Tab-separated table of C-alpha atoms and ligand atoms in Angstrom:
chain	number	residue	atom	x	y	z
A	1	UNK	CA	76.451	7.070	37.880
A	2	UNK	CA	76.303	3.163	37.649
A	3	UNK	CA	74.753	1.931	34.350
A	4	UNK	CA	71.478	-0.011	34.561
A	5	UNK	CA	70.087	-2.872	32.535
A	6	UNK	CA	67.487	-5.346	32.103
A	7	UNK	CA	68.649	-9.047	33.542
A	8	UNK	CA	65.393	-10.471	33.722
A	9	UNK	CA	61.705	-10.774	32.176
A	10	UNK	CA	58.776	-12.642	32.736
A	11	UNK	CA	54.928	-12.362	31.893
A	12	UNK	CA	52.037	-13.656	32.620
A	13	UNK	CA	48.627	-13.420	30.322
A	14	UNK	CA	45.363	-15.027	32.017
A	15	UNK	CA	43.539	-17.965	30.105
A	16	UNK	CA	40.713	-16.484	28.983
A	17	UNK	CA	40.229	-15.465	25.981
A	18	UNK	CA	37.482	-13.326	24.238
A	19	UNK	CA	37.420	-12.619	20.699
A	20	UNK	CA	35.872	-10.428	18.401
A	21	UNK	CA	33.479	-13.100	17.190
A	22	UNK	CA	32.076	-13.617	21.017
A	23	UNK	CA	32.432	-9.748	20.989
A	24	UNK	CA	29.934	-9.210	17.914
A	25	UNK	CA	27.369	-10.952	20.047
A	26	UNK	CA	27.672	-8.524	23.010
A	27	UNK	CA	27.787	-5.149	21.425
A	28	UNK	CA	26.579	-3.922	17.533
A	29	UNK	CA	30.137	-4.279	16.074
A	30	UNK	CA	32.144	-6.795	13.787
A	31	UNK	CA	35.384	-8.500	13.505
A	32	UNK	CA	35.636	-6.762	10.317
A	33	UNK	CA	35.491	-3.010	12.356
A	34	UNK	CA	37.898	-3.981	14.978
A	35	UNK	CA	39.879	-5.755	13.020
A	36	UNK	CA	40.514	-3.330	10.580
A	37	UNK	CA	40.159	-0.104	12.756
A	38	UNK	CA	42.550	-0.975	15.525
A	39	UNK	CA	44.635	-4.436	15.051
A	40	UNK	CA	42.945	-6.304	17.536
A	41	UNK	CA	41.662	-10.207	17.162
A	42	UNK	CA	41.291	-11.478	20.250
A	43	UNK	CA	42.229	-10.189	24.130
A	44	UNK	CA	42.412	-11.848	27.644
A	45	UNK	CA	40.178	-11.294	30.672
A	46	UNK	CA	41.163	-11.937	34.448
A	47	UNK	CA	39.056	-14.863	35.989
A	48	UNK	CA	36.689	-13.680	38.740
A	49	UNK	CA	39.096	-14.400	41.070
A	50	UNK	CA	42.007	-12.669	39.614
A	51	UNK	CA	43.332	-9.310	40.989
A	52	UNK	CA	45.483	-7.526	39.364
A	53	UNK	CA	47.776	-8.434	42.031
A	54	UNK	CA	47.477	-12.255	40.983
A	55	UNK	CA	48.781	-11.548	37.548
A	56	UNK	CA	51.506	-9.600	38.502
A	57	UNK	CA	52.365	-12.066	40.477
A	58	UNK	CA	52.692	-14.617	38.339
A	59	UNK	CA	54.951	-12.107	36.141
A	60	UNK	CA	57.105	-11.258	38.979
A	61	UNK	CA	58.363	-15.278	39.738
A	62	UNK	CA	58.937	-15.356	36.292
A	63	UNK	CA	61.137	-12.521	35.991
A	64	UNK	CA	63.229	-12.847	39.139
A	65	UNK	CA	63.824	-16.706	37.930
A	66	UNK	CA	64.959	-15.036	34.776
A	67	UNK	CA	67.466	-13.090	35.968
A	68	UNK	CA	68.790	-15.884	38.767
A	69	UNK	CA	67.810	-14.265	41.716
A	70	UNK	CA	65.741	-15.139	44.730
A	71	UNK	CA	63.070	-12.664	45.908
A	72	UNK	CA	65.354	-11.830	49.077
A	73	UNK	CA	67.617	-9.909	46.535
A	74	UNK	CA	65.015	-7.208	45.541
A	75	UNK	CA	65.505	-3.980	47.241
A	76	UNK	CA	62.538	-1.809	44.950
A	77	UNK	CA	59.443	-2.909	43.990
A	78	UNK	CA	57.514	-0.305	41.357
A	79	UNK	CA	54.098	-1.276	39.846
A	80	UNK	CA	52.616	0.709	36.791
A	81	UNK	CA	49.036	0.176	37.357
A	82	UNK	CA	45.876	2.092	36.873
A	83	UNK	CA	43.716	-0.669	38.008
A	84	UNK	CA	44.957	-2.003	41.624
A	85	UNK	CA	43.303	-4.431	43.687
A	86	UNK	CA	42.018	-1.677	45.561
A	87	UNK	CA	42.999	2.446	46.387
A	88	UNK	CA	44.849	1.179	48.989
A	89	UNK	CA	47.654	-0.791	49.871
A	90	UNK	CA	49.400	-0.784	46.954
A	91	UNK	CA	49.901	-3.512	44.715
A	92	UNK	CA	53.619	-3.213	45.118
A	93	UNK	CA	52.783	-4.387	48.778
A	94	UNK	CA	50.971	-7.481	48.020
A	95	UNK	CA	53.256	-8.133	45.319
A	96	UNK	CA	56.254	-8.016	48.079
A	97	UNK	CA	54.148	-9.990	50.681
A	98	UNK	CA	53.101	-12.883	48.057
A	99	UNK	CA	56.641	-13.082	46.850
A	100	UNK	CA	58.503	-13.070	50.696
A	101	UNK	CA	60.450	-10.038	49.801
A	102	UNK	CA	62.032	-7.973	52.798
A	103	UNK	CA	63.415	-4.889	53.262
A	104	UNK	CA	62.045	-3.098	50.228
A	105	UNK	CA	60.922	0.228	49.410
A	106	UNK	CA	57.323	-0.630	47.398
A	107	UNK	CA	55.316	1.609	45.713
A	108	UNK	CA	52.954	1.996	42.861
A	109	UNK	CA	53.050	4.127	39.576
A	110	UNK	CA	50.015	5.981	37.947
A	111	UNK	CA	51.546	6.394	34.513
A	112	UNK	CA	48.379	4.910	32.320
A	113	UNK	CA	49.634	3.607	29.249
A	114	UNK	CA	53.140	5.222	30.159
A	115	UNK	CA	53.094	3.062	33.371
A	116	UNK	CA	56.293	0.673	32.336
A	117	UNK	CA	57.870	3.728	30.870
A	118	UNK	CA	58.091	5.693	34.011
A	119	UNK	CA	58.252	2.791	36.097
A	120	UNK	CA	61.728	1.493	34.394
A	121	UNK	CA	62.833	4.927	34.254
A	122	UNK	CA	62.284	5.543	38.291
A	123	UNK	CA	64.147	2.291	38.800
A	124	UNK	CA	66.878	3.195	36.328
A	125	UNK	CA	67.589	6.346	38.761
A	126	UNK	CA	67.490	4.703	41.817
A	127	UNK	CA	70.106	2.187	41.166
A	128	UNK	CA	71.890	4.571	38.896
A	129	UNK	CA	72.830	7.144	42.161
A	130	UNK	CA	73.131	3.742	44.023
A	131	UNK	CA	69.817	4.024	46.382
A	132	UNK	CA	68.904	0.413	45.548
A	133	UNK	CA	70.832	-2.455	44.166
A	134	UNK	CA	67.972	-4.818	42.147
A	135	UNK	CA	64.657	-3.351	40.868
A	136	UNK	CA	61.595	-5.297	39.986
A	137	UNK	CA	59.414	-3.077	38.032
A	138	UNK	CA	55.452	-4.916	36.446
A	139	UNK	CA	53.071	-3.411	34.310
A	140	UNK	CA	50.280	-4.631	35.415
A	141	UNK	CA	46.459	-4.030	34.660
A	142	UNK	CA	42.879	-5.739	34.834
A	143	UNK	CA	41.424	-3.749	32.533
A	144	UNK	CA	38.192	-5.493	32.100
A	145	UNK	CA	37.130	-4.583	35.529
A	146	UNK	CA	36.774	-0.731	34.748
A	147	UNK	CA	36.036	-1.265	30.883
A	148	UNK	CA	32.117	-1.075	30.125
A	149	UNK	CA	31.312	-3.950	28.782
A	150	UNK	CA	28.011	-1.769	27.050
A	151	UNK	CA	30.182	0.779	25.119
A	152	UNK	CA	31.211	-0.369	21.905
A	153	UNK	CA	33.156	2.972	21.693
A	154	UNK	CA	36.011	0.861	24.398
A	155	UNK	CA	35.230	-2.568	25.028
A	156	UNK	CA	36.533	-3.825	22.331
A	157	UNK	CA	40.121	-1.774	22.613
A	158	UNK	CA	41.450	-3.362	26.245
A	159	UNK	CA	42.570	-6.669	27.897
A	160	UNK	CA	44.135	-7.886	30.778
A	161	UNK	CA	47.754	-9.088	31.642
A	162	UNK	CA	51.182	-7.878	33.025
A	163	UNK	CA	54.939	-8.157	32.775
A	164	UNK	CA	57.805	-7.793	34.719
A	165	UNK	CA	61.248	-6.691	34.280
A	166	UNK	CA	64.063	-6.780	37.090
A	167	UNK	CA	66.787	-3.881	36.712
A	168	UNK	CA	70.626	-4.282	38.148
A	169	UNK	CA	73.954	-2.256	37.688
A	170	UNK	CA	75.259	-4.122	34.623
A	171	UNK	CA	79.240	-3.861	33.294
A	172	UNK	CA	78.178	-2.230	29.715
A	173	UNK	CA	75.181	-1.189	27.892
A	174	UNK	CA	71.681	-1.258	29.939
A	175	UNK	CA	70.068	1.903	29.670
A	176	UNK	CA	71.333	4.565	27.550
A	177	UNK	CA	68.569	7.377	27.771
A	178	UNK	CA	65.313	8.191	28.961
A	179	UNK	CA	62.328	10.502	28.500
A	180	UNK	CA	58.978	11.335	30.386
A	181	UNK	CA	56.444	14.333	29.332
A	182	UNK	CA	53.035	15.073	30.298
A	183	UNK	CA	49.876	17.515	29.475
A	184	UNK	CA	47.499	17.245	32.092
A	185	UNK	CA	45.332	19.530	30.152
A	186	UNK	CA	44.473	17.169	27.956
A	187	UNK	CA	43.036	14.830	31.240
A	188	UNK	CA	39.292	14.628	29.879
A	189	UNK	CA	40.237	12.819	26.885
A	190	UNK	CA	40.684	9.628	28.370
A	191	UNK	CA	39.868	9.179	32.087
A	192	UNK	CA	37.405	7.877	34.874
A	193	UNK	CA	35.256	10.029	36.618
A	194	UNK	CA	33.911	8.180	39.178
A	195	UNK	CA	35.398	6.325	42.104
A	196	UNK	CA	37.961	8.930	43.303
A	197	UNK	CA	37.489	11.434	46.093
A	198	UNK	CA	36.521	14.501	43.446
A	199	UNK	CA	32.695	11.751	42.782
A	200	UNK	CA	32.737	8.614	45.066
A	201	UNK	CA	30.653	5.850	43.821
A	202	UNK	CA	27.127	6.309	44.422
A	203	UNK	CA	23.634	5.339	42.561
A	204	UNK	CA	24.086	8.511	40.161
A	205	UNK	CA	27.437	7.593	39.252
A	206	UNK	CA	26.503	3.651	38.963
A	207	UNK	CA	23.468	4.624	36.814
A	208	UNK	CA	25.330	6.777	34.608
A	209	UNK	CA	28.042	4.385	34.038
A	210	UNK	CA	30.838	7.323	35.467
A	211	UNK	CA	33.613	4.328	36.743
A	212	UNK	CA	34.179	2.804	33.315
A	213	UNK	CA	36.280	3.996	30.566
A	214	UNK	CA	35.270	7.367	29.138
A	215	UNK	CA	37.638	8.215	25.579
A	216	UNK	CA	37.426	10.478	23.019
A	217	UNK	CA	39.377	7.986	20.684
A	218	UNK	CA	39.846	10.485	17.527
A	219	UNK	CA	41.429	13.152	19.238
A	220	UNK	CA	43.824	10.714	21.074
A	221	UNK	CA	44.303	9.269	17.864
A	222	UNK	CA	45.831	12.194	16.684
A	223	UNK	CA	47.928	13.006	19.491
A	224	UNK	CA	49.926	9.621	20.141
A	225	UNK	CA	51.057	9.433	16.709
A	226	UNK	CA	52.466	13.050	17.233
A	227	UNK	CA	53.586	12.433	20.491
A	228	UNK	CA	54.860	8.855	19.988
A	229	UNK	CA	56.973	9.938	16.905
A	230	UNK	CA	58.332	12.434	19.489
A	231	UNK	CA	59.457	10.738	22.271
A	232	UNK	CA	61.374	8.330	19.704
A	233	UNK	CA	63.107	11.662	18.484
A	234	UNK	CA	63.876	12.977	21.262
A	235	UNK	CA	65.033	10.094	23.623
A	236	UNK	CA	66.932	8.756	20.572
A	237	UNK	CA	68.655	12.381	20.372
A	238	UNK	CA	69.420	11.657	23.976
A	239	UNK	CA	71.386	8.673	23.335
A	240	UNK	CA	73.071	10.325	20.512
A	241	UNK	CA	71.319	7.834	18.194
A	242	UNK	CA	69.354	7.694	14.952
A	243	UNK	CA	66.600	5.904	13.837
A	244	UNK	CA	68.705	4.301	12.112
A	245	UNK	CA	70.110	2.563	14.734
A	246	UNK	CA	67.162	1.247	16.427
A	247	UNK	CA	67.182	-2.631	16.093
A	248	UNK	CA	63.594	-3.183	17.581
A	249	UNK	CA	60.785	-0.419	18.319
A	250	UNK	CA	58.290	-1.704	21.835
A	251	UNK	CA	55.745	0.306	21.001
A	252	UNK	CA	52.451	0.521	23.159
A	253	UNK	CA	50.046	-1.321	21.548
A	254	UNK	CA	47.096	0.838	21.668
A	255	UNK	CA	45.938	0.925	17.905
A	256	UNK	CA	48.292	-0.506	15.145
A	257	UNK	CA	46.966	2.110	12.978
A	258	UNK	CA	48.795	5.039	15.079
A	259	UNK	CA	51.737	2.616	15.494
A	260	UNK	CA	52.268	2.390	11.611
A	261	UNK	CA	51.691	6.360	11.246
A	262	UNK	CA	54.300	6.858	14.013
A	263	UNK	CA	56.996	4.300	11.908
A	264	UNK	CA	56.095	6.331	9.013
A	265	UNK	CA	56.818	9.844	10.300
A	266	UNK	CA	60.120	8.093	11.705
A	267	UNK	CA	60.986	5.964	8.433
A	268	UNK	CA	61.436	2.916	10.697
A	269	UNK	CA	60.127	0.073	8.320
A	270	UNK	CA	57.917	-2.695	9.648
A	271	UNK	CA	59.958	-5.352	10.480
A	272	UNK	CA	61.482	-3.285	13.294
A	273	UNK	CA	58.266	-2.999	15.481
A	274	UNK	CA	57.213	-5.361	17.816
A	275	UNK	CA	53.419	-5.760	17.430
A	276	UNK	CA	51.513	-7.727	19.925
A	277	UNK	CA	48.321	-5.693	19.831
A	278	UNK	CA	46.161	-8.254	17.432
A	279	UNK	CA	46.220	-11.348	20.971
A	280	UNK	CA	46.096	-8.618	23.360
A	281	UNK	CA	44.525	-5.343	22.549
A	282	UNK	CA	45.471	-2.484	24.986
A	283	UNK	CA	46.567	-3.287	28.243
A	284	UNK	CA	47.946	-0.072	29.100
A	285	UNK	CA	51.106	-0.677	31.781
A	286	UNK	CA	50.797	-4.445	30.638
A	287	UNK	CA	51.295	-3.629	26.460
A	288	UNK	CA	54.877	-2.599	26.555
A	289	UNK	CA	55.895	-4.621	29.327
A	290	UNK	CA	54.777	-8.157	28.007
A	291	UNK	CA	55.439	-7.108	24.694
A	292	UNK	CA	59.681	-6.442	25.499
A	293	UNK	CA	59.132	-9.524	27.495
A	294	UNK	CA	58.045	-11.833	24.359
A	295	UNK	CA	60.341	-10.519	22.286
A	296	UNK	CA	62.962	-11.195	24.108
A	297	UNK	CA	61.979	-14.524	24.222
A	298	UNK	CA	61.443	-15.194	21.085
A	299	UNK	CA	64.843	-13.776	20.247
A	300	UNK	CA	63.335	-10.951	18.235
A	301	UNK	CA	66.065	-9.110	20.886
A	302	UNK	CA	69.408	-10.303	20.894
A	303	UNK	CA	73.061	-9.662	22.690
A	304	UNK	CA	73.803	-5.769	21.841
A	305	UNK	CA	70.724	-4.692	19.879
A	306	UNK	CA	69.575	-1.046	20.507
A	307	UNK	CA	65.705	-1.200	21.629
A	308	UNK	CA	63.078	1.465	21.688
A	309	UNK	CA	60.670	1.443	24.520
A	310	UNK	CA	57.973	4.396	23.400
A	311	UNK	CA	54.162	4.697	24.838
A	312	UNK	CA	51.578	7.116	25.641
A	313	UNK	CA	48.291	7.120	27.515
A	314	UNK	CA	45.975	9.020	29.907
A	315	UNK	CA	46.774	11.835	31.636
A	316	UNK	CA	47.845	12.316	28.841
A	317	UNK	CA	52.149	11.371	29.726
A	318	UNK	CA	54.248	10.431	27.370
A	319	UNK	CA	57.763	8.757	27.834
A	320	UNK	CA	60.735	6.558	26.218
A	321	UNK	CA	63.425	4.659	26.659
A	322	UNK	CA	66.613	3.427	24.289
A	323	UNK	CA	68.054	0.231	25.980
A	324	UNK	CA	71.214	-1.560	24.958
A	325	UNK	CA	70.716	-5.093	25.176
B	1	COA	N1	32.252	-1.306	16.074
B	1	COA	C1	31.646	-0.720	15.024
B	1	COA	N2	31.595	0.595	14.867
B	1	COA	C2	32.190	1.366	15.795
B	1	COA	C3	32.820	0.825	16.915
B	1	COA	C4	32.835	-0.573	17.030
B	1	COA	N3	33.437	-1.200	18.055
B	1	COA	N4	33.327	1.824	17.670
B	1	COA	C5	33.004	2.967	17.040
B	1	COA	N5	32.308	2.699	15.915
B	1	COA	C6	31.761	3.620	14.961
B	1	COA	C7	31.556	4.996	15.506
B	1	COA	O1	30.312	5.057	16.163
B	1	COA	C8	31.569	5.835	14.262
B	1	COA	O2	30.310	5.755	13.644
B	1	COA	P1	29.652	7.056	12.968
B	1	COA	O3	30.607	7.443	11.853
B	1	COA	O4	28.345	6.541	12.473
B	1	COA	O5	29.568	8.065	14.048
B	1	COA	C9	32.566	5.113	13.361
B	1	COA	O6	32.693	3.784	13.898
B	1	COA	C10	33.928	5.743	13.291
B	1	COA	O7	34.304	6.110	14.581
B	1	COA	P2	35.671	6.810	14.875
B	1	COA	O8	35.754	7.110	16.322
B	1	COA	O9	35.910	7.894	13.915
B	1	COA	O10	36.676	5.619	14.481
B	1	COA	P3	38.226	5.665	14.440
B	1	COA	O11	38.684	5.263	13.120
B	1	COA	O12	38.808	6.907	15.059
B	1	COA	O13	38.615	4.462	15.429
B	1	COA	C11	39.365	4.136	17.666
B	1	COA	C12	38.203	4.522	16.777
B	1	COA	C13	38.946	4.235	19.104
B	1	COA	C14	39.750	2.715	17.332
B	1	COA	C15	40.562	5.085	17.384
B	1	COA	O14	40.117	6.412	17.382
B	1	COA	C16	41.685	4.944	18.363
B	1	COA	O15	42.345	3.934	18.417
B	1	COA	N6	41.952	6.025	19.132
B	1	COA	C17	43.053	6.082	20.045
B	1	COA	C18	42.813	5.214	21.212
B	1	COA	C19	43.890	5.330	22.194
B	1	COA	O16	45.001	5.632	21.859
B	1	COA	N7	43.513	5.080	23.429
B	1	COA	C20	44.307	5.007	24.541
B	1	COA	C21	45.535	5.761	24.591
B	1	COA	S1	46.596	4.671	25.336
């Protein structure tokens, strides 16, 4: 099997901004709540006319610039997304249209918050048995467009955004292990109801606001600490690493409160997670991937660190990844 890296990373984050002060004048909450209950100051929101399509977009260029290609020389286009332009095509598609890519397989990933996670680790396999030669993987989500904007429960957990990572056999390191899980059981924590074939959009569902975000936030709570602190065991374990080892955690940025109890339970001090979660907030596929791509470029990741990719979301899935830089 070929080994597999990262050679290039881009992101792109719209304009907009909204913060908790503009917030506190929408829905009966504070900075102080938010602020202290999640990690969260401030998020970004799509313009009208942005897709998510249009940010991942924007992403993409940056990431094939970033690792010297031209479009021409991507064979696999994956996008984690739960919140494409439409059901159909996918955003891989447009993504491959807008950027003049030929001859490529394109597809998209429903992974929730796990989107980058099993997107990477799909590409990883591919070029690993030699099926494809460069990858471009984007987590990519518009957020705001499902999120109701009436629910102080959510609206003031998610943003919008995406990054983009292109994969290639590299000579040493890349990717040394991988893990994906999932507990579909667990589905009615966090989902949409409406929208789908099981209750297309109709008055009922519009009046009973059934295609926004529906969470039961203390139960997930729970479970991602338990099941983040996992997938760092066991894909570590996989690598035949420690925690010891890891230079830099990517966590998904969902609540710096369960991504401080997760460093706990692993004894990984502070300094070693990558926190982007108070500019941001969640943006599901979009938290992990634009969070590896800043740190990289702010040289939090250098030459031959050990990284820790590790999220969780709806579904509920679960996954990891320990990359050699
Ligand atoms: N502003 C002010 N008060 C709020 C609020 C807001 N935006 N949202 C909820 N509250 C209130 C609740 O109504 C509740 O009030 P009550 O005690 O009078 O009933 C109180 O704050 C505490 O609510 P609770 O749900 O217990 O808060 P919490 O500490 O669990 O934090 C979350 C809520 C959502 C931030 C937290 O549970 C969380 O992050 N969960 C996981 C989310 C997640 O992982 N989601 C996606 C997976 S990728």
């Amino acid at each position: 099997m070929r080994k597999v890296g990262i050679i290039g990373v881009g992101e792109y984050l719209p304009k907009k901004i909204l913060t908790n002060q503009r917030l506190e004048k929408m829905v009966d909450t504070s900075d102080e709540w938010i602020t202290t209950r999640t990690g969260i100051k401030e998020r970004r929101l799509a313009a009208k006319n942005e897709a998510t399509s249009d940010l991942a977009i924007q992403a993409a260029r940056r990431a094939i610039k970033d690792a010297r290609l031209k479009p021409q020389d991507i064979d696999l286009v994956i996008v984690a997304t739960i919140t494409p332009d439409s059901a159909f095509p996918s955003v891989a598609c447009i993504l491959q249209d807008a950027l003049g890519i030929k001859n490529a397989a394109c597809f998209d990933v429903s992974a929730a918050c796990a989107g980058f996670v099993y997107a990477i680790t799909i590409a990883q396999q591919f070029i690993a048995c030699g099926s494809y030669k460069k990858a471009l993987v984007v987590g990519a989500e518009v957020l705001s467009s499902v999120t109701d904007w009436k629910d102080r429960n959510t609206c003031v957990l998610f943003g919008d955004g995406a990054g983009a990572a292109v994969l290639a056999q590299v000579k040493s390191g890349g990717i040394l292990a991988t893990y994906l899980n999932s507990d579909g059981s667990k589905k009615e924590l966090l989902m949409i109801y409406a929208g789908g074939s099981r209750m297309p959009i109709s008055r009922k569902t519009l009046t009973n606001r059934l295609h926004y975000i529906k969470m039961q936030g203390n139960e997930l709570f729970k479970l991602a600490v338990t099941l983040m602190a996992e997938v760092a065991q066991t894909v570590l374990k996989r690598a035949g690493l420690e925690c010891k080892d890891i230079d830099l955690v990517i966590p998904h940025q969902a609540n710096v409160r369960i991504i401080m109890a997760m460093a706990k339970k692993l004894g990984l001090p502070r300094e070693k997670i990558y926190l982007n979660i108070e500019k941001y907030g969640n943006m599901s596929s979009a938290s992990t991937a634009t969070a590896l791509v800043e740190a990289v470029k702010k040289g939090r990741i250098k030459k031959g660190d050990i990284v820790l990719l590790d999220a969780f979301g709806a579904g509920l899935v679960w996954g990891g990844c320990v990359i050699k830089w």
